[in-house]
Coordinates of C-alpha atoms and ligand atoms in Angstrom, one line a residue:
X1031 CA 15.3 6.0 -13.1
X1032 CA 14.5 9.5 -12.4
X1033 CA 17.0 10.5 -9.1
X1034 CA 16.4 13.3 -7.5
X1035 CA 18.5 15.9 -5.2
X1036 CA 22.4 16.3 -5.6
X1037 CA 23.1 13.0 -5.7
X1038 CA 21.1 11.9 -2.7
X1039 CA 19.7 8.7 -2.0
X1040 CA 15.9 9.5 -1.8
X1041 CA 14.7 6.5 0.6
X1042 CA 10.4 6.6 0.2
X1043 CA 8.0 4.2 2.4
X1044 CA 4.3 3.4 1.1
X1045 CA 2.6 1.8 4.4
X1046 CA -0.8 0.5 4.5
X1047 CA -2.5 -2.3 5.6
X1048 CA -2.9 -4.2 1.8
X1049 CA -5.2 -6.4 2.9
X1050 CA -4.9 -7.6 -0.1
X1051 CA -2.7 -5.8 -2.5
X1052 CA -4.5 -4.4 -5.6
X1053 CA -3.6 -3.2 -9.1
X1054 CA -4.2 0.4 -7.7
X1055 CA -1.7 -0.3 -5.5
X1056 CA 0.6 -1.5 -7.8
X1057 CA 0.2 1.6 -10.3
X1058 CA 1.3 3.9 -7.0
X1059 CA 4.1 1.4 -6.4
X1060 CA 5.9 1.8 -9.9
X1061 CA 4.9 5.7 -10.2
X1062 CA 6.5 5.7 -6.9
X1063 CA 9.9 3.1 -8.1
X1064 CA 10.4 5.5 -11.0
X1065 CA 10.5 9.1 -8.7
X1066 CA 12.6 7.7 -5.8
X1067 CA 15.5 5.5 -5.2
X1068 CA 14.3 3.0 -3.0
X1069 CA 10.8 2.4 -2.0
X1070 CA 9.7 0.1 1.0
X1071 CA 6.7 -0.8 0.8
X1072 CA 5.3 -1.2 4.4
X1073 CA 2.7 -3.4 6.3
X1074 CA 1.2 -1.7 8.6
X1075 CA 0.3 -4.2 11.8
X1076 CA -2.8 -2.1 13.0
X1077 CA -4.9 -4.0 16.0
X1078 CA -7.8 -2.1 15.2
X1079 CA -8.4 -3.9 11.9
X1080 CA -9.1 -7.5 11.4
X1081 CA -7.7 -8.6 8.5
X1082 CA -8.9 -11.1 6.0
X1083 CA -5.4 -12.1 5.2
X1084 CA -2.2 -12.6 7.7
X1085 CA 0.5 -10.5 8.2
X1086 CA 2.4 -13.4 6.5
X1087 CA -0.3 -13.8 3.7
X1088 CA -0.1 -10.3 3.0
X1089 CA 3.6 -9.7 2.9
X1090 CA 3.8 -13.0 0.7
X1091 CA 1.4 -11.2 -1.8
X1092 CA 3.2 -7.9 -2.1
X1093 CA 6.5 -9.6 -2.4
X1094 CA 5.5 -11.4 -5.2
X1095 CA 3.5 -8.8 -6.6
X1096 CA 6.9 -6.3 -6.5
X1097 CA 9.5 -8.8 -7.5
X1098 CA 10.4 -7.2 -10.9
X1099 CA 10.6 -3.8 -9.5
X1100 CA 14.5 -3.8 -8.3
X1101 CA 14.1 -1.0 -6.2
X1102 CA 11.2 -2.2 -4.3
X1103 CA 11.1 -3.9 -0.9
X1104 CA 8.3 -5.1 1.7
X1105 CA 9.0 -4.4 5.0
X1106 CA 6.5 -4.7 8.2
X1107 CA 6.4 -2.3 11.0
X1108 CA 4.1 -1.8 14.1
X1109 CA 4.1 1.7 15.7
X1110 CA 4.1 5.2 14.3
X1111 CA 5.3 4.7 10.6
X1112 CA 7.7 7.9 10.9
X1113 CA 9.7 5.7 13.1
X1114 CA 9.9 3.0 10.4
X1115 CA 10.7 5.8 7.9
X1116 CA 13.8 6.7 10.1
X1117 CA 15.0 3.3 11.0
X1118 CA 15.0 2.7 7.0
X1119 CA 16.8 5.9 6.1
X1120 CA 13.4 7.5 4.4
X1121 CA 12.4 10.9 4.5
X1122 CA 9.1 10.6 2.3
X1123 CA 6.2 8.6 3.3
X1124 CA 3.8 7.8 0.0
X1125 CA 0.4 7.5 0.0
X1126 CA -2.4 7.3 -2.4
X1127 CA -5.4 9.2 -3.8
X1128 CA -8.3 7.8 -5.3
X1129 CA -10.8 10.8 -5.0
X1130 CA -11.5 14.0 -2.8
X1131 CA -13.0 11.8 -0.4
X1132 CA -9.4 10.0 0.5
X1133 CA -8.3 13.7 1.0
X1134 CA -9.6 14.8 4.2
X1135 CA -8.2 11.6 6.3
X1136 CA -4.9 11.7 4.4
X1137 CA -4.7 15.0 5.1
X1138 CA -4.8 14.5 8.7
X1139 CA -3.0 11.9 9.0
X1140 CA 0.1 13.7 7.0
X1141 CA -0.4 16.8 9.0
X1142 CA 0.0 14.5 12.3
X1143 CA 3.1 12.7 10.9
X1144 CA 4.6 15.9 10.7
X1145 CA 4.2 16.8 14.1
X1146 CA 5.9 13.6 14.8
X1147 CA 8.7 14.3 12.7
X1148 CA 8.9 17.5 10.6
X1149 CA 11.5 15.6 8.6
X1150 CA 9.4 13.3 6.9
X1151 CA 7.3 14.5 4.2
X1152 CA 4.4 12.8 2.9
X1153 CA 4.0 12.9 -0.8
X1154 CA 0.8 11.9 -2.7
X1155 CA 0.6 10.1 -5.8
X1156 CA -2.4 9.8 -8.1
X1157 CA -3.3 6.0 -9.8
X1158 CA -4.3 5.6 -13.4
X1159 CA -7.8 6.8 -13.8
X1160 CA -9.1 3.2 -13.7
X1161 CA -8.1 2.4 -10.6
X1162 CA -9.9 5.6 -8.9
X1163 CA -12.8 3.4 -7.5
X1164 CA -10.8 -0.1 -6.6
X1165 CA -10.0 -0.8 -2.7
X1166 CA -9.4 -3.5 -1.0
X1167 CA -12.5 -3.7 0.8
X1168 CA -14.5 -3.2 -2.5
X1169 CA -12.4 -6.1 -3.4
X1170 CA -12.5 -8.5 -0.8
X1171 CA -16.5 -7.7 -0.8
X1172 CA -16.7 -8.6 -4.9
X1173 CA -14.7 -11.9 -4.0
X1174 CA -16.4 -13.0 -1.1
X1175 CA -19.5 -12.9 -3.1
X1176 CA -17.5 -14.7 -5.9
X1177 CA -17.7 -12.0 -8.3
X1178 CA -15.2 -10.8 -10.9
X1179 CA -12.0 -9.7 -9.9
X1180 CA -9.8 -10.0 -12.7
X1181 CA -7.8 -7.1 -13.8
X1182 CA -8.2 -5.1 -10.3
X1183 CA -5.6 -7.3 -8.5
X1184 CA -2.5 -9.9 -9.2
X1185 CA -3.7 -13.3 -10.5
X1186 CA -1.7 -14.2 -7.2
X1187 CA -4.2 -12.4 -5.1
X1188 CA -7.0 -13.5 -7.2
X1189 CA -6.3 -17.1 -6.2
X1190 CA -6.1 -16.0 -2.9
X1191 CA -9.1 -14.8 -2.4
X1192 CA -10.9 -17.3 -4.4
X1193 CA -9.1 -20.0 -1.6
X1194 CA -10.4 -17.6 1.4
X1195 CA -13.6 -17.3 0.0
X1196 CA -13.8 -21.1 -0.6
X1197 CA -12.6 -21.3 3.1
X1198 CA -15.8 -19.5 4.3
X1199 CA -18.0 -21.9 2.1
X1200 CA -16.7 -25.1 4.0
X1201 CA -17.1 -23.5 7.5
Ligands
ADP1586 P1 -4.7 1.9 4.9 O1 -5.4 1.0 5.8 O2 -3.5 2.6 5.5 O3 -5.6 3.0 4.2 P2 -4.6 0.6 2.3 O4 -3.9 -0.6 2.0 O5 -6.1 0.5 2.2 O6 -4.1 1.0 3.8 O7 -4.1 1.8 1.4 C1 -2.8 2.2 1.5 C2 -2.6 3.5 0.7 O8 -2.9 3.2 -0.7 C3 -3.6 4.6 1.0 O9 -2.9 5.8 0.8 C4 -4.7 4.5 0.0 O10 -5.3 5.8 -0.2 C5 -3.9 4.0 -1.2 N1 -4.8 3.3 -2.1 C6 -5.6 2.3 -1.9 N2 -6.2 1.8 -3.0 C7 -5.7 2.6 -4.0 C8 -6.0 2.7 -5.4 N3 -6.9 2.0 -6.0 N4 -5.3 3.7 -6.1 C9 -4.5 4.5 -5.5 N5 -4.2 4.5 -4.2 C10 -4.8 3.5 -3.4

């Protein structure tokens, strides 16, 4: 493991909504693992969204998804996630990006974290190539129409969706 600083503990949160968690995710995840010393990764609870999958459901899926990584943890926060990063010790928020498009939103929303707390820096990672045009949405589109999505998310998460989507059929 890579550590970084004079022997500081580099505390790093990842927050999103993973609704579900993909294998782009994941990639950002382990870059992420391998930089800093401890990684949270973060549900966001965001009441502007509705969700395909529970808070519960979703923090379920990441833990599984992250339990070989030792140094990774899921959390869940509501409210500004600067607040979370400083009730967790972490002074980098991670985030990922897929293409220029992600850039200009990210941007802003890094830029606004900072005025919330310019101790917090927001550091962006870059996924394999492959995973440049996967989101959740794309995802949970693909599935609900019961395409293929093997290989873009967990077999966990593939199963999950394939329940959800069997869900809709009986309604
Ligand atoms: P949010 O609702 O906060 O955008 P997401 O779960 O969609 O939550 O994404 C969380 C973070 O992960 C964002 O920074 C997003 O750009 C990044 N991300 C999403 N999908 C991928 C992917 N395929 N590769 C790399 N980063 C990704």
């Amino acid at each position: 493991m890579v550590k970084s600083g004079f022997g500081a503990h580099k505390v790093a949160v990842y927050p999103g909504s993973f609704d579900p968690i993909t294998n782009g995710h994941i990639d950002i995840i382990r870059r992420a693992a391998s930089i800093f010393d401890k990684v949270y990764v973060t549900l966001a609870v965001n009441s502007s969204k509705r969700p395909l999958f529970s808070l519960e459901e979703r923090r379920d899926l990441v833990a599984e998804s992250i339990k070989e990584l030792p140094n990774v943890e899921v959390a869940i926060f509501s409210g500004l996630v600067v607040e979370h990063a400083r009730e967790v010790g972490a002074s980098v928020i991670i985030r990922g990006l897929r293409a220029i498009s992600d850039f200009e939103y990210e941007f802003q929303i890094a830029l606004m974290n900072r005025r919330q707390n310019g101790e917090v820096d927001t550091v962006f990672l870059m996924p394999d190539e492959k995973y440049t045009y996967l989101s959740s949405s794309l995802v949970k589109e693909i599935a609900g129409l019961h395409g293929v999505v093997e290989g873009l998310v967990p077999p966990l998460v593939e199963e999950a969706l394939k329940h959800k989507a069997a869900e809709r059929l009986a309604k």
